[in-house]
Amino acid sequence: MHDDHKLIEGRIERVLRERIRPAVYPDSVGVDLAVWHAPGEPVPAAEALAADYQPTSVGAQWGPAWGTSWFRLTGTVPAEWAGLAVELVFDLGFDDKMTGFQCEGLAYRADGSPVKGLNPRNTWLPVGDPAQGGQEVVYYLEAAANPVLLDYIPFQPTQQGDRLTSSEEPLYRIARADLAVFDHQVWQLVQDIEVLYQLMLELPLTEARRWELLRALDRAIDAVDLQDVGGTASAARAELVDMLSRPAHTSAHQVSAIGHAHIDSAWLWPLRETVRKVARTASNVTNLMDEHPGFHFAMSQAQQLAWIEEHHPKVFARVKEKIDTGQFVPVGGMWVESDTNMPGAEAMARQFTHGKNYFRSRFGIETNEVWLPDSFGYTAALPQLVRLSASRWFLTQKISWNQTNKFPHHTFWWEGLDGTRIFTHFPPADTYNSELSGKELAHAARNYQEKGKATRSLVPFGWGDGGGGPTREMLARAARLADLEGSTRVTVEPPAEFFRKAEQEYPDAPVWVGELYLEFHRGTYTSQAKTKQGNRRSEHLLREAELWAATAAVRLGADYPYERLDRLWKLVLTNQFHDILPGSSIAWVHREAEETYAAVADELNEIIAVAQQGLAGTGDAPLVFNAAPHAHAEVPAAGALTRGEFAGRPVSVSTVDGVTVLGNEFLSVTVDADGLISSIHDLAADREVIAPGARANLLQLHPDFPNMWDAWDVDSFYRNKVTDLTEAELVSVETGSPELATLRIQRSFSASTVTQLLTLRAGSRCVEIDTEVDWHETEKFLKLSFPVDVRSDRVAAETQFGHVYRPTHTNTSWDAAKFEICAHRWVHLGEPDYGVALANDSTYGHDISRAARAGGGTVSVIRASLLRAPRFPDPETDHGVHRFRHALVLGADKADAVRAGYRINLPERVVSGAGEQVEPIVTVDNPGVVVESVKLADDQSGDLVLRLYEALGCRARARLSVGAEITAAYSTDLLERRWDDTTEYEVTGNGFELSLRPFEIVTVRLPRNPASQGDH
């Protein structure tokens, strides 16, 4: 037989495209169109429905960027269509290749009830099936003119990313608005052909099934009368019945398909637009569920459901109805799909407590799946937090984006920082926006790395980011692929069903230990510095507010601001979404984030001030409050004290020929005339810390133009070129107190300026560096370098509730890929008997490398990433003034690093009061056991709740002493509930003892009255 497969394939494609698909709507009549353009921001539906509409027509332009236009569509079903299926088709000017990234709309009935969203792949509204002749049709459509920012030529700088700078020119033109007959048979024929044709293309030419499908499809096309597709569709479908009825092979890969719509809570659109995107998508899927009772849809992010509840109560009622039937499935257990690299320890815990509490309070659901398909790497702290949140399973997709190394597993046990393991799955389809296409499903089966051990994977399907979620076409594919020869077996079912089956089938899955580092998007540790600083500052202000408010409640009987703290936490948690905190959103998003952080800081500072003033009492004595979990300069941790006059050895300062030496009892620091540190001599260890021939406090500037994903990526070749900023315009000594000495250093480069303050304090082993940068660069990367004479093949970097080790060498491709790492408040390099730590107050990106040492051996170079200047999606990223604080801690072990990290982020506060000491609400006798959070219980019972962890990677035993009368103490899950692993602690003398494994997190609940001692 001659090989004619290319000829037949071309025929199938053209007939499907030009004859069969258009025949789905064989007849149509226009509708009357009218429009009202909302001024400014979106308005409630009731206001829009009552507005003054003006006539418009197909072909009319509409929509300046971020504008909202309301369309009224009215028409009459022709009498001759009685008994037929009729739909209203409205095309706002969609580009079906830009699903989720352009205009979209939500349709309403005249009574204001929402119906469904309109999107590029979903342009229809129901009219009647069957319709009635003469039936009047009225719809209103709220249309959002969201600009296309990630276009066919991607990553182009644009001013459209903020309503303050976007164009007033209309972006879209109405392409279609009519009532149309919907031909079910033709539509079914389209689905038949697409499923079989896509399957055929994935089969090898050597396989008989491929040729059988080709011949059957050829016969089906023969059966179609191209001038009467509707009249011959049934005959064409009959030619395909046999091909669609043959069962899958016994060994076929099994796919659990779950409807899904990954919706970024902000990205190339602001938060307010996400509020509308989730309402449109929820309307679509609940509408689809009415027709397809076997359809299941998973939605994560409690914040998104809360937005629907607040802004679209009618949509929320439909969602709740479908949750009750089990079709609409809340997953994730988190407030948002947050970044997991940069949120602080307690914030990461609160993502779970606020998320799961929302799902429980609104729907009575305990979520078990932690659902994070798109975050940019996953902290090693997550497995323990997942377990402590009473969740069981973890799902992600993003590691498939690795640039260098392919991750070796799709289903595995993930072992975290403390040894906790959770069952984890990466869908091998390598997408969280599947269409259930033949190509995607075949890729899932081929790509699946657990073959021979396990047989099943999960595929989330549906258009995301405002694309409307799953479509009726996707469900038609799923039905045909349930048991089809040559294909995977597809079952639409909830994620919990997949996980239960997968875990039962593969209990001995392999183990991956440590973080899931994404070899991509490393620039997100640095982009949008003010967003990151706002997050860091907010986290520590929340710690202070809870600590002092709880202390005042216990000590003074003061009111605890439950509702305010809950609201403020949610604002901060929302901004930890994985395109906000990482700095990869449009200018509008980051402008609003900065405003939010400022408002949060104002309110938290007020809460702190009120609590502290109440604790301090009335008077003029300066009382020093210390919110850190470690004592400092005699002030106890979580307490306050009136500090005496300085009586120590003053800091010495000498300057000869422009070289300044600062000294105290521990350190001698030499700063050259250009402001660079040429020597730090540790007097106690009699050791030089700066690498031979090198200098520290060196600002370095690199070009920064990655191949793509500008705000997200730092590509390794940025290191090929570097400019050392050594020119100083001014180096001056500032002294005003015997307790400290400071050097001021001023530099300028390109269009930017830098002012640094180098400070040495009496009795300190730290060199403090305050850096102010007025940054006006483009596509540049600014680093702050500290070459130290420490040999180490690994660096310890703080993460949530502990630290992780990362290599400083490049032995393997896995090591080399970690050329930029994320750390929280400190990094630490150490030899067995000597270490150096660098603590910071606001940044996350670091790179730690090794270099040959003059005279032999190796040295280490610690570099902190300060600023970037990508042009997409915000063309003026980080332009303006920024302030950074660092502390180089000499002779430091990890306990010193932990202490320095808290210290630099929780500065003391001085309050005038009666001069009496404020005793801590809790003290710990083991410095390796850190109290991360002190608060009152979320259920407003008045119980005291402590969250603590082992910080050094050691087994620890500690006694906690409580500054209040307690009669009981017991451990809880993160949600402050008794659970299977609850431990009752024996209380003696208002304290109790506990033991912790390395990096273990423990939440302890202390009932404060008999009424609150039961289960919570």
mmCIF file of N, CA, C and O in Angstrom, residues 601-648:
data_model
loop_
_atom_site.group_PDB
_atom_site.id
_atom_site.type_symbol
_atom_site.label_atom_id
_atom_site.label_comp_id
_atom_site.label_asym_id
_atom_site.label_seq_id
_atom_site.Cartn_x
_atom_site.Cartn_y
_atom_site.Cartn_z
ATOM 1 N N ALA A 601 1.899 48.780 58.348
ATOM 2 C CA ALA A 601 2.897 49.207 59.336
ATOM 3 C C ALA A 601 2.316 50.253 60.281
ATOM 4 O O ALA A 601 2.538 50.196 61.492
ATOM 5 N N ASP A 602 1.565 51.195 59.726
ATOM 6 C CA ASP A 602 0.967 52.229 60.580
ATOM 7 C C ASP A 602 0.049 51.610 61.627
ATOM 8 O O ASP A 602 0.096 51.968 62.820
ATOM 9 N N GLU A 603 -0.793 50.682 61.198
ATOM 10 C CA GLU A 603 -1.757 50.094 62.130
ATOM 11 C C GLU A 603 -1.070 49.198 63.155
ATOM 12 O O GLU A 603 -1.414 49.207 64.347
ATOM 13 N N LEU A 604 -0.078 48.426 62.710
ATOM 14 C CA LEU A 604 0.623 47.550 63.655
ATOM 15 C C LEU A 604 1.448 48.366 64.647
ATOM 16 O O LEU A 604 1.506 48.021 65.841
ATOM 17 N N ASN A 605 2.069 49.424 64.185
ATOM 18 C CA ASN A 605 2.816 50.273 65.109
ATOM 19 C C ASN A 605 1.888 50.880 66.166
ATOM 20 O O ASN A 605 2.277 51.048 67.333
ATOM 21 N N GLU A 606 0.663 51.183 65.769
ATOM 22 C CA GLU A 606 -0.310 51.700 66.732
ATOM 23 C C GLU A 606 -0.656 50.630 67.763
ATOM 24 O O GLU A 606 -0.704 50.901 68.980
ATOM 25 N N ILE A 607 -0.902 49.396 67.297
ATOM 26 C CA ILE A 607 -1.224 48.301 68.224
ATOM 27 C C ILE A 607 -0.060 48.075 69.185
ATOM 28 O O ILE A 607 -0.250 47.909 70.402
ATOM 29 N N ILE A 608 1.149 48.090 68.662
ATOM 30 C CA ILE A 608 2.334 47.884 69.493
ATOM 31 C C ILE A 608 2.463 49.009 70.521
ATOM 32 O O ILE A 608 2.720 48.759 71.707
ATOM 33 N N ALA A 609 2.294 50.233 70.053
ATOM 34 C CA ALA A 609 2.465 51.383 70.953
ATOM 35 C C ALA A 609 1.464 51.344 72.102
ATOM 36 O O ALA A 609 1.815 51.613 73.261
ATOM 37 N N VAL A 610 0.214 51.024 71.806
ATOM 38 C CA VAL A 610 -0.812 50.979 72.848
ATOM 39 C C VAL A 610 -0.470 49.903 73.878
ATOM 40 O O VAL A 610 -0.543 50.125 75.097
ATOM 41 N N ALA A 611 -0.084 48.716 73.396
ATOM 42 C CA ALA A 611 0.231 47.618 74.316
ATOM 43 C C ALA A 611 1.465 47.956 75.151
ATOM 44 O O ALA A 611 1.481 47.736 76.369
ATOM 45 N N GLN A 612 2.502 48.475 74.492
ATOM 46 C CA GLN A 612 3.727 48.774 75.229
ATOM 47 C C GLN A 612 3.511 49.891 76.255
ATOM 48 O O GLN A 612 4.052 49.828 77.359
ATOM 49 N N GLN A 613 2.731 50.901 75.874
ATOM 50 C CA GLN A 613 2.490 51.982 76.829
ATOM 51 C C GLN A 613 1.728 51.473 78.045
ATOM 52 O O GLN A 613 2.000 51.851 79.186
ATOM 53 N N GLY A 614 0.771 50.599 77.799
ATOM 54 C CA GLY A 614 0.046 50.011 78.925
ATOM 55 C C GLY A 614 0.965 49.217 79.827
ATOM 56 O O GLY A 614 0.862 49.274 81.061
ATOM 57 N N LEU A 615 1.910 48.473 79.234
ATOM 58 C CA LEU A 615 2.845 47.680 80.025
ATOM 59 C C LEU A 615 3.869 48.556 80.740
ATOM 60 O O LEU A 615 4.298 48.250 81.855
ATOM 61 N N ALA A 616 4.259 49.660 80.089
ATOM 62 C CA ALA A 616 5.279 50.533 80.670
ATOM 63 C C ALA A 616 4.723 51.358 81.827
ATOM 64 O O ALA A 616 5.465 51.727 82.751
ATOM 65 N N GLY A 617 3.454 51.674 81.765
ATOM 66 C CA GLY A 617 2.884 52.520 82.797
ATOM 67 C C GLY A 617 3.158 53.990 82.536
ATOM 68 O O GLY A 617 3.607 54.387 81.446
ATOM 69 N N THR A 618 2.920 54.820 83.539
ATOM 70 C CA THR A 618 3.058 56.268 83.388
ATOM 71 C C THR A 618 4.343 56.735 84.053
ATOM 72 O O THR A 618 4.640 56.378 85.203
ATOM 73 N N GLY A 619 5.108 57.544 83.317
ATOM 74 C CA GLY A 619 6.345 58.065 83.873
ATOM 75 C C GLY A 619 7.292 58.481 82.793
ATOM 76 O O GLY A 619 6.979 58.437 81.597
ATOM 77 N N ASP A 620 8.505 58.906 83.201
ATOM 78 C CA ASP A 620 9.493 59.419 82.252
ATOM 79 C C ASP A 620 10.697 58.502 82.106
ATOM 80 O O ASP A 620 11.638 58.832 81.377
ATOM 81 N N ALA A 621 10.685 57.377 82.774
ATOM 82 C CA ALA A 621 11.839 56.481 82.692
ATOM 83 C C ALA A 621 11.837 55.763 81.344
ATOM 84 O O ALA A 621 10.811 55.222 80.927
ATOM 85 N N PRO A 622 12.988 55.737 80.660
ATOM 86 C CA PRO A 622 13.040 55.055 79.348
ATOM 87 C C PRO A 622 13.097 53.539 79.526
ATOM 88 O O PRO A 622 14.059 53.004 80.088
ATOM 89 N N LEU A 623 12.079 52.872 79.047
ATOM 90 C CA LEU A 623 11.992 51.417 79.151
ATOM 91 C C LEU A 623 12.287 50.824 77.773
ATOM 92 O O LEU A 623 11.655 51.194 76.787
ATOM 93 N N VAL A 624 13.256 49.912 77.720
ATOM 94 C CA VAL A 624 13.679 49.311 76.451
ATOM 95 C C VAL A 624 12.939 47.990 76.266
ATOM 96 O O VAL A 624 13.078 47.067 77.082
ATOM 97 N N PHE A 625 12.164 47.905 75.183
ATOM 98 C CA PHE A 625 11.415 46.687 74.861
ATOM 99 C C PHE A 625 12.193 45.870 73.836
ATOM 100 O O PHE A 625 12.649 46.399 72.818
ATOM 101 N N ASN A 626 12.296 44.585 74.073
ATOM 102 C CA ASN A 626 13.031 43.680 73.196
ATOM 103 C C ASN A 626 12.094 42.577 72.729
ATOM 104 O O ASN A 626 11.736 41.685 73.495
ATOM 105 N N ALA A 627 11.690 42.634 71.464
ATOM 106 C CA ALA A 627 10.752 41.646 70.924
ATOM 107 C C ALA A 627 11.453 40.407 70.386
ATOM 108 O O ALA A 627 10.786 39.451 69.978
ATOM 109 N N ALA A 628 12.768 40.420 70.356
ATOM 110 C CA ALA A 628 13.504 39.272 69.836
ATOM 111 C C ALA A 628 13.413 38.097 70.804
ATOM 112 O O ALA A 628 13.169 38.279 71.996
ATOM 113 N N PRO A 629 13.650 36.883 70.318
ATOM 114 C CA PRO A 629 13.577 35.721 71.207
ATOM 115 C C PRO A 629 14.854 35.473 71.997
ATOM 116 O O PRO A 629 15.004 34.419 72.605
ATOM 117 N N HIS A 630 15.775 36.432 71.966
ATOM 118 C CA HIS A 630 17.013 36.309 72.727
ATOM 119 C C HIS A 630 17.239 37.601 73.502
ATOM 120 O O HIS A 630 16.937 38.690 73.022
ATOM 121 N N ALA A 631 17.817 37.481 74.685
ATOM 122 C CA ALA A 631 18.160 38.674 75.464
ATOM 123 C C ALA A 631 19.225 39.474 74.733
ATOM 124 O O ALA A 631 20.036 38.925 73.976
ATOM 125 N N HIS A 632 19.201 40.788 74.961
ATOM 126 C CA HIS A 632 20.210 41.647 74.340
ATOM 127 C C HIS A 632 20.552 42.776 75.296
ATOM 128 O O HIS A 632 19.664 43.507 75.752
ATOM 129 N N ALA A 633 21.852 42.928 75.568
ATOM 130 C CA ALA A 633 22.334 44.012 76.426
ATOM 131 C C ALA A 633 21.489 44.110 77.692
ATOM 132 O O ALA A 633 20.977 45.177 78.040
ATOM 133 N N GLU A 634 21.306 42.981 78.336
ATOM 134 C CA GLU A 634 20.611 42.863 79.610
ATOM 135 C C GLU A 634 19.089 42.879 79.494
ATOM 136 O O GLU A 634 18.390 42.533 80.451
ATOM 137 N N VAL A 635 18.552 43.292 78.342
ATOM 138 C CA VAL A 635 17.092 43.314 78.191
ATOM 139 C C VAL A 635 16.632 41.901 77.837
ATOM 140 O O VAL A 635 17.086 41.329 76.850
ATOM 141 N N PRO A 636 15.731 41.316 78.634
ATOM 142 C CA PRO A 636 15.346 39.923 78.382
ATOM 143 C C PRO A 636 14.548 39.776 77.087
ATOM 144 O O PRO A 636 13.911 40.718 76.619
ATOM 145 N N ALA A 637 14.606 38.592 76.542
ATOM 146 C CA ALA A 637 13.790 38.289 75.369
ATOM 147 C C ALA A 637 12.322 38.441 75.713
ATOM 148 O O ALA A 637 11.858 38.002 76.769
ATOM 149 N N ALA A 638 11.577 39.109 74.829
ATOM 150 C CA ALA A 638 10.133 39.300 74.997
ATOM 151 C C ALA A 638 9.790 40.054 76.271
ATOM 152 O O ALA A 638 8.710 39.892 76.834
ATOM 153 N N GLY A 639 10.715 40.894 76.718
ATOM 154 C CA GLY A 639 10.476 41.685 77.914
ATOM 155 C C GLY A 639 11.004 43.090 77.752
ATOM 156 O O GLY A 639 11.411 43.500 76.656
ATOM 157 N N ALA A 640 11.013 43.864 78.847
ATOM 158 C CA ALA A 640 11.481 45.251 78.817
ATOM 159 C C ALA A 640 12.215 45.564 80.102
ATOM 160 O O ALA A 640 11.940 44.986 81.167
ATOM 161 N N LEU A 641 13.158 46.518 79.993
ATOM 162 C CA LEU A 641 14.006 46.845 81.129
ATOM 163 C C LEU A 641 14.536 48.261 80.958
ATOM 164 O O LEU A 641 14.778 48.708 79.829
ATOM 165 N N THR A 642 14.716 48.946 82.065
ATOM 166 C CA THR A 642 15.404 50.229 82.018
ATOM 167 C C THR A 642 16.905 49.958 82.035
ATOM 168 O O THR A 642 17.429 49.377 82.984
ATOM 169 N N ARG A 643 17.580 50.353 80.961
ATOM 170 C CA ARG A 643 18.995 50.044 80.805
ATOM 171 C C ARG A 643 19.840 51.128 81.470
ATOM 172 O O ARG A 643 19.538 52.317 81.386
ATOM 173 N N GLY A 644 20.922 50.711 82.115
ATOM 174 C CA GLY A 644 21.810 51.657 82.774
ATOM 175 C C GLY A 644 22.699 52.402 81.797
ATOM 176 O O GLY A 644 22.681 52.159 80.575
ATOM 177 N N GLU A 645 23.487 53.317 82.310
ATOM 178 C CA GLU A 645 24.419 54.086 81.499
ATOM 179 C C GLU A 645 25.527 53.177 80.961
ATOM 180 O O GLU A 645 25.919 52.188 81.583
ATOM 181 N N PHE A 646 26.033 53.533 79.792
ATOM 182 C CA PHE A 646 27.124 52.773 79.186
ATOM 183 C C PHE A 646 28.368 52.867 80.070
ATOM 184 O O PHE A 646 28.787 53.955 80.476
ATOM 185 N N ALA A 647 28.952 51.712 80.368
ATOM 186 C CA ALA A 647 30.129 51.703 81.235
ATOM 187 C C ALA A 647 31.217 50.801 80.672
ATOM 188 O O ALA A 647 32.153 50.413 81.387
ATOM 189 N N GLY A 648 31.109 50.456 79.383
ATOM 190 C CA GLY A 648 32.082 49.546 78.784
ATOM 191 C C GLY A 648 33.255 50.283 78.163
ATOM 192 O O GLY A 648 33.422 51.490 78.314
#
